[in-house]
Tab-separated table of N, CA and C in Angstrom:
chain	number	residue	atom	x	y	z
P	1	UNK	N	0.845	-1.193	0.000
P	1	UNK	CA	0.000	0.000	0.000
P	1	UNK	C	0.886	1.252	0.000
P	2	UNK	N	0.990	1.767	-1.315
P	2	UNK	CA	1.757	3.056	-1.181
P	2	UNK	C	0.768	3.755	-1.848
P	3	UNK	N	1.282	5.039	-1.749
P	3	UNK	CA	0.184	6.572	-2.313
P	3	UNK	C	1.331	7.150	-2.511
P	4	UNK	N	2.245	7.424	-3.833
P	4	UNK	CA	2.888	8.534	-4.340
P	4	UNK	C	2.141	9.516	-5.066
P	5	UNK	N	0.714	9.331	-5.169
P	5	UNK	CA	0.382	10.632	-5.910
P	5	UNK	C	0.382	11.853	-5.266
P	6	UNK	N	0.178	11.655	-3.625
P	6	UNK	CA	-0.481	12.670	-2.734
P	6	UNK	C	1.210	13.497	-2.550
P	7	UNK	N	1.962	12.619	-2.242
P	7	UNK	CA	3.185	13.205	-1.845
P	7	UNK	C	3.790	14.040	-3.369
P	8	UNK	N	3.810	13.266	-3.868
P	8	UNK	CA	4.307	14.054	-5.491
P	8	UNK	C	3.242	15.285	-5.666
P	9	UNK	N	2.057	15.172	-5.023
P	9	UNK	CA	1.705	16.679	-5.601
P	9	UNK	C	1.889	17.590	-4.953
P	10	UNK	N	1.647	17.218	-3.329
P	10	UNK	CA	2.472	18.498	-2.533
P	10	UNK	C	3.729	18.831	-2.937
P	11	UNK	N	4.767	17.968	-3.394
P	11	UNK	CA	6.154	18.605	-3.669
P	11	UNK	C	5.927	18.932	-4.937
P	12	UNK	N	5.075	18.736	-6.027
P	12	UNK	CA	5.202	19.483	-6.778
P	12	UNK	C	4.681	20.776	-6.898
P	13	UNK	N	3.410	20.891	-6.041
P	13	UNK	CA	2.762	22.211	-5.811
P	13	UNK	C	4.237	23.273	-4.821
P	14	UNK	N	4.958	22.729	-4.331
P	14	UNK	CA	5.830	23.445	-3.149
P	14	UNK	C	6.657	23.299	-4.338
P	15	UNK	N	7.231	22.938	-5.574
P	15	UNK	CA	7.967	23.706	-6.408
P	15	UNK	C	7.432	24.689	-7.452
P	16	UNK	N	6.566	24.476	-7.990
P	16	UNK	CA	5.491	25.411	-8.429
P	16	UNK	C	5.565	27.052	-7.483
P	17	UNK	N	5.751	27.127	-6.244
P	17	UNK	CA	5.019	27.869	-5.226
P	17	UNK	C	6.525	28.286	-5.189
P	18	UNK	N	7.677	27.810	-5.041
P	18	UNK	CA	9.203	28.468	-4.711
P	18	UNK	C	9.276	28.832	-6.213
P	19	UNK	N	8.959	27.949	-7.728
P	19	UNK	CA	9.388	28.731	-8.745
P	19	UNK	C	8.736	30.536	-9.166
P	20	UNK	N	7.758	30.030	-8.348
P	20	UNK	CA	6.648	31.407	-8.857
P	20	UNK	C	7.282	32.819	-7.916
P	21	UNK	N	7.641	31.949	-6.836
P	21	UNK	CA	8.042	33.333	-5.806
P	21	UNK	C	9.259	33.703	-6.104
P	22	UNK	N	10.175	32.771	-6.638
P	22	UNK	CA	11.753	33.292	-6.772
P	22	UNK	C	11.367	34.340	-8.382
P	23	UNK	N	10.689	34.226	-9.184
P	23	UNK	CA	10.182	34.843	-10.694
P	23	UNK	C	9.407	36.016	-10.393
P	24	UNK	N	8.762	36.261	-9.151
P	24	UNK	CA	8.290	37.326	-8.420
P	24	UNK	C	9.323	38.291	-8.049
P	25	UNK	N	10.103	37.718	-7.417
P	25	UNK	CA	11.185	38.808	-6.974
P	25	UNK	C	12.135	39.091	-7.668
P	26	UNK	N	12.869	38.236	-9.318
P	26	UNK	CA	13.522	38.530	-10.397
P	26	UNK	C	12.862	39.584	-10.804
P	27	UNK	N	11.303	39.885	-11.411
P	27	UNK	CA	10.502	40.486	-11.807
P	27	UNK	C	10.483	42.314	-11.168
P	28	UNK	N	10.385	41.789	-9.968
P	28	UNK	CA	10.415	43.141	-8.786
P	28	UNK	C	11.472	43.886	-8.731
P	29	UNK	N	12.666	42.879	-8.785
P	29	UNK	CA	14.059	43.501	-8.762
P	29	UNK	C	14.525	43.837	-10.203
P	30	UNK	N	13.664	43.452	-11.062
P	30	UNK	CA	14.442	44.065	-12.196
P	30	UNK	C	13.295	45.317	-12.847
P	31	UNK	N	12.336	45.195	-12.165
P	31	UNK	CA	11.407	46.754	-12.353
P	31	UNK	C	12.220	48.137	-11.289
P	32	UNK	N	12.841	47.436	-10.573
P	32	UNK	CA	13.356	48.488	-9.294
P	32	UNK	C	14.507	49.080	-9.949
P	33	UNK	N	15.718	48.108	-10.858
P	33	UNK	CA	16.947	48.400	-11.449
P	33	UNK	C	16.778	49.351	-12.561
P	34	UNK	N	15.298	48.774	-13.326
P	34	UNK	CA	15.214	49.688	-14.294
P	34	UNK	C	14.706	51.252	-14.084
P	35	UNK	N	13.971	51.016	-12.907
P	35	UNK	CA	13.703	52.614	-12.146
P	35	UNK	C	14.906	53.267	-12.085
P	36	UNK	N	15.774	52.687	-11.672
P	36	UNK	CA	17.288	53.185	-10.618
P	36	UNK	C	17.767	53.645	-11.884
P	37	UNK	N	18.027	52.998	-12.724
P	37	UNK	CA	18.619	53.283	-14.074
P	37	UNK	C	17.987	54.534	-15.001
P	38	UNK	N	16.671	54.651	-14.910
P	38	UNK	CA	16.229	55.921	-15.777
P	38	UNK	C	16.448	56.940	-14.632
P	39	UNK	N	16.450	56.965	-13.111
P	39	UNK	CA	16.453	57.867	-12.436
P	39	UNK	C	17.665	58.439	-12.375
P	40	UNK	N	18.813	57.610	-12.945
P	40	UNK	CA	20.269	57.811	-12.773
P	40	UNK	C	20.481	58.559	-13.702
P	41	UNK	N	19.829	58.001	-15.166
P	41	UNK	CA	20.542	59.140	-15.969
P	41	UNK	C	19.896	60.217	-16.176
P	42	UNK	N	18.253	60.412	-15.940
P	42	UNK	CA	17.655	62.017	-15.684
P	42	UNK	C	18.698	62.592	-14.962
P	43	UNK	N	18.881	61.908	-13.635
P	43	UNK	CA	20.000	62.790	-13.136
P	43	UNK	C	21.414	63.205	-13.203
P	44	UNK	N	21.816	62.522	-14.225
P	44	UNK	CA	23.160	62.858	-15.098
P	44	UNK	C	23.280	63.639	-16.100
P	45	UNK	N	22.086	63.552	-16.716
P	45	UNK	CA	21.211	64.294	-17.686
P	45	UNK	C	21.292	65.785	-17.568
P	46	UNK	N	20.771	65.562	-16.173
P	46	UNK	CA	20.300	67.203	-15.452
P	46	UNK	C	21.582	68.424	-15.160
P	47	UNK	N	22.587	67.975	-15.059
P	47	UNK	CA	23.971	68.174	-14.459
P	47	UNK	C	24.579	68.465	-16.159
């Protein structure tokens, strides 16, 4: 009597759930860089 479906879907839902969150914060951090970056050169710009 084994049940690998139940266990395989929690670990696959818990990689699903770490891939989505680590692609969340690539996403976040590279909307923040690209802020930093137009704010950098307005202000190089400005000078």
């Amino acid at each position: 009597l084994h049940e690998p479906k139940a266990s395989d879907t929690i670990t696959l839902n818990l990689q699903i759930y770490n891939f989505s969150t680590c692609s969340n914060l690539t996403v976040v951090l590279l909307w923040v860089f690209m802020a930093f970056l137009v704010y950098y050169v307005k202000h190089i710009s400005r000078e």
